[in-house]
Coordinates of N, CA and C in Angstrom, one line a residue:
M1 N -21.3 34.9 12.6 CA -21.3 33.5 12.7 C -20.5 33.1 13.9
E2 N -21.0 32.1 14.7 CA -20.3 31.7 15.9 C -19.0 30.9 15.5
K3 N -17.9 31.3 16.1 CA -16.7 30.6 15.8 C -16.7 29.2 16.3
Q4 N -16.3 28.2 15.4 CA -16.3 26.8 15.8 C -15.2 26.5 16.7
H5 N -15.4 25.6 17.6 CA -14.5 25.1 18.5 C -13.5 24.2 17.8
P6 N -12.2 24.4 17.8 CA -11.2 23.6 17.1 C -11.3 22.1 17.7
L7 N -11.1 21.2 16.8 CA -11.2 19.8 17.3 C -9.8 19.4 17.7
H8 N -9.6 18.8 18.9 CA -8.3 18.4 19.3 C -8.3 16.8 19.3
I9 N -7.4 16.3 18.5 CA -7.4 14.8 18.4 C -6.0 14.3 18.8
A10 N -6.1 13.3 19.7 CA -4.9 12.6 20.1 C -4.5 11.5 19.2
L11 N -3.3 11.5 18.7 CA -2.8 10.4 17.9 C -1.9 9.5 18.8
I12 N -2.5 8.4 19.3 CA -1.8 7.5 20.2 C -0.9 6.6 19.5
G13 N 0.4 6.7 19.7 CA 1.4 5.9 19.1 C 2.7 6.5 19.1
D14 N 3.8 5.9 18.7 CA 5.1 6.4 18.8 C 5.5 6.9 17.4
H15 N 5.5 8.2 17.2 CA 5.6 8.8 15.9 C 6.9 8.4 15.2
D16 N 6.8 7.9 14.0 CA 8.0 7.5 13.2 C 7.7 7.9 11.7
P17 N 8.5 9.0 11.3 CA 8.2 9.5 9.9 C 8.5 8.5 8.8
H18 N 9.2 7.4 9.1 CA 9.4 6.3 8.1 C 8.2 5.4 7.9
I19 N 7.2 5.5 8.8 CA 6.0 4.6 8.7 C 5.1 5.4 7.7
T20 N 4.7 4.7 6.7 CA 3.8 5.3 5.6 C 2.5 5.8 6.2
A21 N 1.9 5.1 7.1 CA 0.6 5.5 7.7 C 0.8 6.8 8.5
H22 N 2.0 7.0 9.2 CA 2.3 8.2 10.0 C 2.4 9.4 9.1
R23 N 2.9 9.2 7.9 CA 3.0 10.3 6.9 C 1.6 10.6 6.4
A24 N 0.8 9.6 6.3 CA -0.6 9.8 5.7 C -1.5 10.5 6.7
I25 N -1.4 10.2 8.0 CA -2.4 10.6 8.9 C -2.6 12.1 9.0
P26 N -1.5 13.0 9.1 CA -1.8 14.4 9.1 C -2.4 14.9 7.8
I27 N -2.1 14.3 6.7 CA -2.7 14.7 5.4 C -4.2 14.3 5.4
A28 N -4.5 13.1 5.9 CA -5.9 12.7 6.0 C -6.7 13.6 6.9
L29 N -6.2 14.0 8.0 CA -6.9 14.9 8.9 C -7.1 16.3 8.3
E30 N -6.0 16.8 7.6 CA -6.2 18.1 6.9 C -7.2 18.0 5.8
L31 N -7.2 16.9 5.0 CA -8.3 16.8 4.0 C -9.7 16.7 4.6
A32 N -9.8 15.9 5.6 CA -11.1 15.8 6.3 C -11.5 17.1 6.9
G33 N -10.6 17.9 7.4 CA -10.9 19.2 8.0 C -11.5 20.1 6.9
K34 N -10.8 20.1 5.8 CA -11.3 21.0 4.7 C -12.7 20.5 4.2
Q35 N -12.8 19.2 4.1 CA -14.1 18.7 3.6 C -15.3 19.0 4.5
T36 N -15.0 19.0 5.9 CA -16.1 19.2 6.8 C -16.2 20.6 7.4
G37 N -15.1 21.4 7.1 CA -15.1 22.8 7.6 C -14.7 22.9 9.0
H38 N -14.0 21.9 9.5 CA -13.6 21.9 10.9 C -12.1 22.2 11.0
D39 N -11.7 23.0 12.0 CA -10.3 23.3 12.3 C -9.8 22.2 13.2
I40 N -8.9 21.4 12.6 CA -8.4 20.2 13.4 C -7.0 20.4 13.9
R41 N -6.8 20.1 15.1 CA -5.5 20.2 15.7 C -5.2 18.9 16.4
F42 N -4.1 18.3 15.9 CA -3.8 17.0 16.4 C -2.5 17.0 17.2
Q43 N -2.3 16.0 18.0 CA -1.0 15.9 18.8 C -0.6 14.4 18.9
W44 N 0.6 14.1 18.5 CA 1.1 12.8 18.7 C 1.4 12.6 20.2
V45 N 0.9 11.5 20.7 CA 1.0 11.2 22.1 C 1.8 9.9 22.2
A46 N 3.0 9.9 22.6 CA 3.9 8.7 22.8 C 3.3 7.9 23.9
T47 N 3.3 6.6 23.6 CA 2.7 5.6 24.6 C 3.3 5.6 25.9
E48 N 4.6 5.9 26.0 CA 5.3 5.8 27.3 C 4.9 7.1 28.2
L49 N 4.3 8.1 27.6 CA 3.9 9.3 28.3 C 2.5 9.1 29.0
I50 N 1.8 8.1 28.6 CA 0.4 7.9 29.1 C 0.4 7.1 30.4
A51 N 0.5 7.8 31.5 CA 0.6 7.2 32.8 C -0.8 7.2 33.5
D52 N -1.7 8.1 33.1 CA -3.0 8.2 33.6 C -3.9 8.9 32.6
D53 N -5.2 9.2 33.0 CA -6.1 9.8 32.0 C -6.0 11.3 31.9
T54 N -5.2 11.9 32.8 CA -5.2 13.4 32.9 C -4.9 14.0 31.5
M55 N -3.9 13.6 30.8 CA -3.5 14.2 29.6 C -4.4 14.0 28.4
L56 N -5.4 13.0 28.6 CA -6.3 12.7 27.6 C -7.6 13.5 27.7
N57 N -7.9 14.1 28.8 CA -9.2 14.7 29.1 C -9.5 15.9 28.1
D58 N -8.5 16.6 27.6 CA -8.8 17.7 26.7 C -9.0 17.4 25.2
F59 N -8.9 16.1 24.9 CA -9.0 15.7 23.5 C -10.4 15.4 23.2
D60 N -10.9 15.8 22.0 CA -12.2 15.5 21.5 C -12.3 14.1 20.9
G61 N -11.2 13.6 20.5 CA -11.2 12.3 19.9 C -9.9 11.6 20.0
V62 N -9.9 10.3 19.9 CA -8.7 9.5 20.1 C -8.5 8.6 18.9
W63 N -7.3 8.6 18.3 CA -7.0 7.7 17.2 C -5.7 6.9 17.6
C64 N -5.9 5.6 17.7 CA -4.7 4.8 18.0 C -4.2 4.3 16.7
V65 N -3.0 4.7 16.4 CA -2.4 4.6 15.0 C -1.6 3.4 14.8
P66 N -1.2 3.1 13.6 CA -0.3 1.9 13.3 C 1.0 2.2 13.9
G67 N 1.8 1.1 13.9 CA 3.2 1.2 14.4 C 3.5 0.3 15.6
S68 N 2.8 -0.7 15.8 CA 3.1 -1.6 16.9 C 4.2 -2.6 16.5
P69 N 5.0 -3.1 17.5 CA 4.7 -3.0 18.9 C 5.0 -1.6 19.4
Y70 N 4.1 -1.1 20.3 CA 4.3 0.2 20.8 C 5.4 0.2 21.9
R71 N 6.0 1.3 22.2 CA 7.0 1.3 23.2 C 6.5 1.0 24.6
N72 N 5.2 1.3 24.8 CA 4.5 1.0 26.1 C 3.1 0.5 25.8
E73 N 3.0 -0.8 25.8 CA 1.6 -1.4 25.5 C 0.6 -0.9 26.4
D74 N 1.0 -0.8 27.7 CA 0.0 -0.4 28.7 C -0.5 1.0 28.5
G75 N 0.4 1.9 28.0 CA -0.1 3.3 27.7 C -1.1 3.3 26.6
A76 N -0.9 2.5 25.5 CA -1.8 2.4 24.4 C -3.2 1.9 24.9
L77 N -3.1 0.8 25.7 CA -4.4 0.2 26.2 C -5.1 1.2 27.1
R78 N -4.4 2.0 27.9 CA -5.0 3.0 28.8 C -5.8 4.0 28.0
A79 N -5.2 4.5 26.9 CA -5.8 5.5 26.1 C -7.1 4.9 25.4
I80 N -7.0 3.7 25.0 CA -8.2 3.0 24.3 C -9.3 2.9 25.4
R81 N -8.9 2.4 26.6 CA -9.9 2.2 27.6 C -10.6 3.6 28.0
F82 N -9.8 4.6 28.0 CA -10.3 6.0 28.3 C -11.4 6.3 27.2
A83 N -11.1 6.2 26.0 CA -12.0 6.5 24.9 C -13.3 5.7 25.0
R84 N -13.1 4.4 25.3 CA -14.3 3.5 25.4 C -15.2 3.9 26.6
E85 N -14.6 4.1 27.7 CA -15.4 4.3 28.9 C -15.9 5.7 29.0
Q86 N -15.2 6.7 28.5 CA -15.6 8.1 28.5 C -16.4 8.5 27.2
R87 N -16.6 7.5 26.4 CA -17.4 7.6 25.2 C -16.9 8.8 24.2
R88 N -15.6 8.8 24.2 CA -15.0 9.8 23.2 C -14.9 9.1 21.9
P89 N -15.1 9.8 20.8 CA -15.0 9.2 19.5 C -13.6 8.5 19.4
F90 N -13.6 7.3 18.9 CA -12.4 6.5 18.8 C -12.2 5.9 17.4
L91 N -11.0 5.9 16.9 CA -10.6 5.2 15.7 C -9.3 4.5 16.0
G92 N -9.3 3.2 15.6 CA -8.1 2.4 15.7 C -7.8 1.8 14.3
T93 N -6.5 2.0 13.8 CA -6.2 1.4 12.5 C -4.9 0.6 12.7
C94 N -5.0 -0.6 12.1 CA -3.9 -1.5 12.1 C -3.5 -1.9 13.5
G95 N -2.4 -1.5 14.1 CA -2.0 -1.8 15.4 C -3.1 -1.3 16.4
G96 N -3.8 -0.2 16.0 CA -4.9 0.3 16.9 C -6.0 -0.6 16.9
F97 N -6.3 -1.3 15.8 CA -7.3 -2.4 15.8 C -6.9 -3.5 16.7
Q98 N -5.7 -4.0 16.6 CA -5.2 -5.1 17.4 C -5.3 -4.8 18.9
H99 N -4.9 -3.6 19.3 CA -4.9 -3.2 20.7 C -6.3 -2.9 21.2
S100 N -7.2 -2.4 20.3 CA -8.6 -2.2 20.7 C -9.2 -3.5 21.2
V101 N -9.0 -4.6 20.4 CA -9.5 -5.9 20.7 C -8.9 -6.4 22.0
L102 N -7.6 -6.2 22.1 CA -6.9 -6.6 23.4 C -7.5 -5.9 24.6
E103 N -7.7 -4.6 24.5 CA -8.2 -3.9 25.6 C -9.6 -4.4 26.0
Y104 N -10.4 -4.6 25.0 CA -11.8 -5.1 25.2 C -11.8 -6.5 25.9
A105 N -10.9 -7.3 25.4 CA -10.8 -8.7 26.0 C -10.4 -8.6 27.4
R106 N -9.5 -7.8 27.8 CA -9.0 -7.8 29.1 C -10.0 -7.1 30.1
N107 N -10.5 -6.0 29.7 CA -11.3 -5.1 30.6 C -12.8 -5.3 30.5
V108 N -13.3 -5.8 29.5 CA -14.7 -6.1 29.3 C -15.0 -7.6 29.5
M109 N -14.3 -8.4 28.7 CA -14.5 -9.8 28.8 C -13.9 -10.4 30.0
G110 N -13.0 -9.7 30.7 CA -12.4 -10.3 31.9 C -11.3 -11.3 31.6
W111 N -10.8 -11.3 30.4 CA -9.7 -12.2 30.0 C -8.3 -11.5 30.4
A112 N -8.0 -11.6 31.7 CA -6.8 -10.9 32.2 C -5.5 -11.4 31.5
D113 N -5.6 -12.7 31.0 CA -4.4 -13.3 30.4 C -4.3 -13.1 28.9
A114 N -5.2 -12.3 28.4 CA -5.2 -12.1 26.9 C -3.9 -11.3 26.6
A115 N -3.3 -11.8 25.5 CA -2.0 -11.2 25.1 C -1.9 -11.0 23.6
H116 N -0.9 -10.2 23.2 CA -0.6 -9.9 21.8 C 0.5 -10.8 21.4
G117 N 0.3 -11.7 20.4 CA 1.3 -12.6 20.0 C 2.6 -12.0 19.5
E118 N 2.5 -10.7 19.2 CA 3.7 -10.0 18.7 C 4.7 -9.9 19.8
T119 N 4.2 -9.6 21.0 CA 5.1 -9.4 22.2 C 5.1 -10.6 23.1
A120 N 4.1 -11.5 23.0 CA 4.0 -12.6 23.9 C 3.6 -13.8 23.1
P121 N 4.5 -14.3 22.2 CA 4.1 -15.4 21.3 C 3.8 -16.7 21.9
D122 N 4.2 -16.9 23.2 CA 4.0 -18.2 23.8 C 2.8 -18.1 24.8
A123 N 2.1 -17.0 24.8 CA 1.0 -16.8 25.8 C -0.1 -17.9 25.5
E124 N -0.7 -18.4 26.5 CA -1.8 -19.4 26.4 C -3.0 -18.8 25.7
R125 N -3.3 -17.5 26.0 CA -4.4 -16.8 25.3 C -3.9 -15.7 24.4
A126 N -3.2 -16.1 23.4 CA -2.7 -15.1 22.4 C -3.8 -14.7 21.5
L127 N -4.4 -13.5 21.8 CA -5.6 -13.1 21.1 C -5.3 -12.6 19.7
L128 N -4.1 -12.1 19.5 CA -3.6 -11.6 18.2 C -2.5 -12.6 17.8
T129 N -2.6 -13.2 16.7 CA -1.7 -14.2 16.2 C -1.3 -13.9 14.7
P130 N -0.2 -14.4 14.2 CA 0.2 -14.1 12.9 C -0.8 -14.5 11.9
L131 N -1.1 -13.7 10.9 CA -2.0 -14.0 9.8 C -1.5 -15.1 9.0
S132 N -2.3 -15.9 8.4 CA -1.9 -17.0 7.6 C -1.1 -16.5 6.4
C133 N -1.4 -15.3 6.0 CA -0.5 -14.6 4.9 C -0.4 -13.2 5.3
A134 N 0.8 -12.8 5.6 CA 1.1 -11.4 6.1 C 0.6 -10.4 5.0
L135 N -0.1 -9.3 5.5 CA -0.6 -8.3 4.6 C 0.3 -7.1 4.5
I136 N 1.4 -7.3 3.7 CA 2.4 -6.2 3.6 C 2.2 -5.6 2.3
E137 N 1.8 -4.3 2.3 CA 1.6 -3.5 1.1 C 0.6 -4.2 0.2
T138 N -0.5 -4.7 0.8 CA -1.5 -5.5 0.1 C -2.8 -4.7 0.0
I139 N -3.5 -4.8 -1.1 CA -4.8 -4.2 -1.2 C -5.8 -5.3 -1.4
D140 N -6.9 -5.3 -0.7 CA -7.9 -6.3 -0.8 C -9.3 -5.7 -0.8
S141 N -10.3 -6.5 -1.2 CA -11.7 -6.1 -1.1 C -12.3 -6.3 0.2
L142 N -13.2 -5.5 0.6 CA -13.9 -5.6 1.9 C -15.4 -5.5 1.7
R143 N -16.1 -6.2 2.6 CA -17.5 -6.0 2.7 C -17.9 -5.5 4.0
F144 N -18.8 -4.5 4.1 CA -19.2 -3.9 5.3 C -20.6 -4.3 5.7
E145 N -20.8 -4.5 7.0 CA -22.1 -4.8 7.5 C -23.1 -3.7 7.3
A146 N -24.3 -4.0 6.8 CA -25.3 -3.0 6.6 C -25.6 -2.2 7.9
D147 N -25.8 -0.9 7.8 CA -26.2 -0.1 8.9 C -25.0 0.1 10.0
S148 N -23.9 -0.4 9.7 CA -22.7 -0.1 10.6 C -22.2 1.3 10.3
L149 N -21.5 1.8 11.3 CA -20.9 3.1 11.2 C -20.0 3.2 10.0
I150 N -19.2 2.1 9.7 CA -18.3 2.1 8.6 C -19.0 2.1 7.3
A151 N -20.1 1.4 7.2 CA -20.8 1.3 5.9 C -21.4 2.7 5.7
K152 N -21.9 3.4 6.7 CA -22.4 4.7 6.5 C -21.3 5.7 6.1
A153 N -20.1 5.5 6.6 CA -19.0 6.4 6.3 C -18.7 6.3 4.8
Y154 N -18.6 5.1 4.3 CA -18.3 4.8 2.9 C -19.5 5.1 2.0
G155 N -20.7 5.0 2.5 CA -21.9 5.2 1.7 C -22.1 4.0 0.8
Q156 N -21.5 2.8 1.1 CA -21.7 1.6 0.4 C -21.2 0.5 1.2
Q157 N -21.4 -0.8 0.7 CA -21.1 -1.9 1.5 C -19.8 -2.7 1.1
T158 N -19.1 -2.1 0.1 CA -17.9 -2.7 -0.4 C -16.9 -1.6 -0.6
A159 N -15.6 -2.0 -0.5 CA -14.5 -1.1 -0.8 C -13.2 -1.9 -0.9
F160 N -12.2 -1.2 -1.4 CA -10.8 -1.8 -1.5 C -9.9 -0.9 -0.6
E161 N -9.2 -1.5 0.3 CA -8.3 -0.8 1.2 C -7.0 -1.5 1.3
G162 N -5.9 -0.8 1.8 CA -4.6 -1.3 1.9 C -4.2 -1.7 3.3
Y163 N -3.2 -2.5 3.4 CA -2.7 -3.0 4.7 C -1.2 -3.0 4.7
R164 N -0.7 -3.0 6.0 CA 0.7 -3.3 6.3 C 0.7 -3.9 7.7
C165 N 0.4 -5.2 7.8 CA 0.3 -5.8 9.1 C 0.6 -7.3 9.0
R166 N 0.9 -7.9 10.1 CA 1.2 -9.3 10.2 C 0.3 -10.1 11.2
F167 N -0.4 -9.4 12.0 CA -1.2 -10.0 13.1 C -2.7 -9.6 12.9
G168 N -3.5 -10.6 13.3 CA -5.0 -10.4 13.3 C -5.6 -11.2 14.5
V169 N -6.9 -11.2 14.6 CA -7.6 -11.8 15.7 C -7.4 -13.4 15.5
N170 N -7.1 -14.0 16.6 CA -6.9 -15.5 16.6 C -8.3 -16.1 16.4
P171 N -8.5 -16.9 15.4 CA -9.9 -17.4 15.1 C -10.4 -18.3 16.2
D172 N -9.5 -18.8 17.1 CA -10.0 -19.6 18.2 C -10.8 -18.9 19.2
F173 N -10.6 -17.5 19.3 CA -11.3 -16.7 20.3 C -12.3 -15.8 19.6
E174 N -12.4 -15.8 18.3 CA -13.2 -14.8 17.7 C -14.7 -14.9 18.0
K175 N -15.3 -16.1 18.1 CA -16.7 -16.3 18.4 C -17.1 -15.7 19.7
D176 N -16.3 -16.1 20.8 CA -16.6 -15.6 22.1 C -16.4 -14.1 22.2
L177 N -15.3 -13.6 21.5 CA -15.0 -12.2 21.6 C -16.1 -11.3 21.0
L178 N -16.7 -11.8 20.0 CA -17.7 -11.0 19.3 C -19.2 -11.4 19.7
S179 N -19.3 -12.0 20.8 CA -20.7 -12.5 21.2 C -21.5 -11.4 21.9
E180 N -20.9 -10.3 22.3 CA -21.7 -9.3 23.1 C -21.6 -7.9 22.4
R181 N -21.0 -7.0 23.1 CA -21.0 -5.6 22.6 C -20.1 -5.3 21.4
L182 N -19.0 -6.0 21.3 CA -18.1 -5.9 20.2 C -18.6 -6.7 19.0
H183 N -18.7 -6.1 17.9 CA -19.3 -6.9 16.8 C -18.5 -6.7 15.5
A184 N -18.5 -7.7 14.6 CA -17.8 -7.6 13.3 C -18.6 -6.7 12.4
V185 N -17.9 -5.8 11.7 CA -18.6 -5.0 10.7 C -17.9 -5.0 9.4
S186 N -16.8 -5.7 9.3 CA -16.2 -5.9 7.9 C -15.3 -7.2 7.9
R187 N -15.4 -7.8 6.7 CA -14.6 -9.0 6.4 C -14.0 -8.9 5.0
D188 N -12.9 -9.5 4.8 CA -12.3 -9.4 3.5 C -12.8 -10.5 2.6
S189 N -12.1 -10.6 1.4 CA -12.6 -11.5 0.4 C -12.5 -13.0 0.8
A190 N -11.7 -13.3 1.9 CA -11.6 -14.7 2.4 C -12.6 -14.9 3.6
G191 N -13.3 -13.8 4.0 CA -14.2 -13.9 5.1 C -13.5 -13.7 6.4
D192 N -12.3 -13.2 6.4 CA -11.5 -12.9 7.7 C -11.9 -11.5 8.3
L193 N -11.9 -11.5 9.6 CA -12.3 -10.3 10.3 C -11.3 -9.1 10.0
R194 N -11.9 -8.0 9.6 CA -11.1 -6.8 9.3 C -11.5 -5.5 10.0
A195 N -12.7 -5.5 10.6 CA -13.1 -4.3 11.4 C -14.1 -4.6 12.4
V196 N -14.1 -3.9 13.5 CA -15.1 -4.1 14.6 C -15.6 -2.7 15.0
E197 N -16.8 -2.8 15.7 CA -17.4 -1.6 16.3 C -18.0 -2.0 17.6
L198 N -18.2 -1.0 18.5 CA -18.9 -1.2 19.8 C -20.3 -0.8 19.6
R199 N -21.2 -1.7 20.0 CA -22.6 -1.4 19.9 C -23.1 -0.2 20.7
D200 N -22.6 -0.1 21.9 CA -23.1 0.9 22.8 C -22.3 2.2 23.0
H201 N -21.6 2.5 21.9 CA -20.7 3.7 21.9 C -21.0 4.6 20.7
P202 N -21.0 5.9 20.9 CA -21.3 6.8 19.8 C -20.5 6.6 18.5
F203 N -19.2 6.4 18.7 CA -18.3 6.1 17.6 C -17.0 5.4 18.1
F204 N -17.0 4.1 17.9 CA -15.8 3.3 18.3 C -15.6 2.3 17.2
V205 N -14.7 2.7 16.3 CA -14.4 1.9 15.1 C -13.0 1.5 15.0
A206 N -12.7 0.2 14.7 CA -11.3 -0.2 14.6 C -11.1 -1.1 13.4
T207 N -10.1 -0.8 12.6 CA -9.9 -1.5 11.3 C -8.5 -2.1 11.2
L208 N -8.4 -3.3 10.7 CA -7.0 -3.8 10.5 C -6.4 -3.2 9.3
F209 N -7.2 -2.7 8.4 CA -6.6 -2.0 7.2 C -6.3 -0.6 7.6
Q210 N -5.7 0.2 6.7 CA -5.2 1.5 6.9 C -5.9 2.5 6.0
P211 N -7.1 3.0 6.3 CA -7.9 3.9 5.4 C -7.2 5.2 5.2
E212 N -6.3 5.6 6.1 CA -5.6 6.9 6.0 C -4.7 7.0 4.8
R213 N -4.3 5.8 4.2 CA -3.4 5.8 3.1 C -4.0 6.5 1.8
A214 N -5.3 6.5 1.7 CA -5.9 7.2 0.6 C -5.5 8.6 0.5
A215 N -5.2 9.2 1.6 CA -4.8 10.7 1.6 C -3.5 10.9 0.9
L216 N -2.7 9.9 0.8 CA -1.4 10.1 0.1 C -1.6 10.3 -1.4
E217 N -2.8 9.9 -1.9 CA -3.2 10.0 -3.3 C -4.2 11.2 -3.5
G218 N -4.3 12.0 -2.4 CA -5.1 13.2 -2.5 C -6.6 13.0 -2.2
H219 N -7.0 11.8 -1.8 CA -8.4 11.5 -1.6 C -8.7 11.6 -0.1
V220 N -10.0 12.1 0.2 CA -10.4 12.2 1.6 C -10.9 10.8 2.0
P221 N -10.2 10.2 3.0 CA -10.6 8.9 3.4 C -12.0 9.0 4.1
P222 N -13.0 8.2 3.6 CA -14.3 8.3 4.2 C -14.4 8.1 5.7
L223 N -13.6 7.1 6.2 CA -13.7 6.8 7.6 C -13.1 7.9 8.5
I224 N -12.1 8.5 8.0 CA -11.4 9.6 8.7 C -12.4 10.8 8.8
Q225 N -13.1 11.0 7.6 CA -14.1 12.1 7.7 C -15.2 11.8 8.7
A226 N -15.6 10.6 8.7 CA -16.7 10.2 9.7 C -16.2 10.4 11.1
F227 N -15.0 10.0 11.3 CA -14.4 10.2 12.7 C -14.3 11.7 13.1
V228 N -13.9 12.5 12.2 CA -13.8 14.0 12.4 C -15.2 14.5 12.7
E229 N -16.2 14.1 12.0 CA -17.6 14.5 12.2 C -18.1 14.0 13.5
A230 N -17.7 12.8 13.9 CA -18.1 12.3 15.2 C -17.5 13.1 16.4
C231 N -16.3 13.6 16.2 CA -15.6 14.4 17.2 C -16.3 15.7 17.3
A232 N -16.7 16.3 16.2 CA -17.5 17.6 16.2 C -18.8 17.4 16.9
H233 N -19.5 16.3 16.6 CA -20.8 16.1 17.2 C -20.7 15.9 18.7
S234 N -19.7 15.3 19.1 CA -19.5 15.0 20.6 C -19.4 16.2 21.4
I235 N -18.7 17.2 20.8 CA -18.5 18.5 21.5 C -19.9 19.1 21.9
H236 N -20.8 19.0 20.9 CA -22.2 19.6 21.1 C -23.2 18.6 21.6
N237 N -22.7 17.4 21.9 CA -23.6 16.3 22.3 C -24.7 16.0 21.3
I238 N -24.3 16.0 20.1 CA -25.2 15.7 19.0 C -25.1 14.2 18.6
P239 N -26.1 13.4 18.6 CA -25.9 12.0 18.2 C -25.4 11.9 16.8
V240 N -24.5 10.9 16.6 CA -24.0 10.6 15.2 C -25.1 9.9 14.5
S241 N -25.5 10.5 13.3 CA -26.6 9.9 12.5 C -26.1 8.7 11.8

């Protein structure tokens, strides 16, 4: 049997063992690896170390992890842009969701003044603003768009997931932001945006919730498994079904 190529995944963010999601992520990848039969090797990539694309070239997938504000916002945005433009499988969770939206707004929509309200609260175009109710250690129901990558990953159109975040997409900009390639694939029980995907990318999914947390209870997170499978498919140029 031909030996499988190990999957190399970049975890973009500033590793902090005190962050629950950071403790969950290695477990989630280990469980997903066992479930799919893939040898997964991951590396935490601190945002201040990302000065260019060189160090990202050898990774099969990019996961922008929770833990914002990042020490270097530009480094996180550069990694997201690399995954988007080079069509590398990408997953963004919590802060990764927020910065995925910010990168798209700046570099695709042309909104050079788009800012994150966490670091620039007085910005005229604060794309990420405080949620009406902070989602700290909260679990809520979700509905997934039919035929979306996330719905296929879960194998259903509803789920319950957990959060630890205070910022989401500013409703004032949501309609324009989601008018082209970026589209909403999940909303919560109140109808608020909770996940997006890129239409023209093999696998580019970003969620405000933290699906990796399920691993702390011994469960394989469906979206993490789908991300791992997308990384494996990309190595062999196999379309994600």
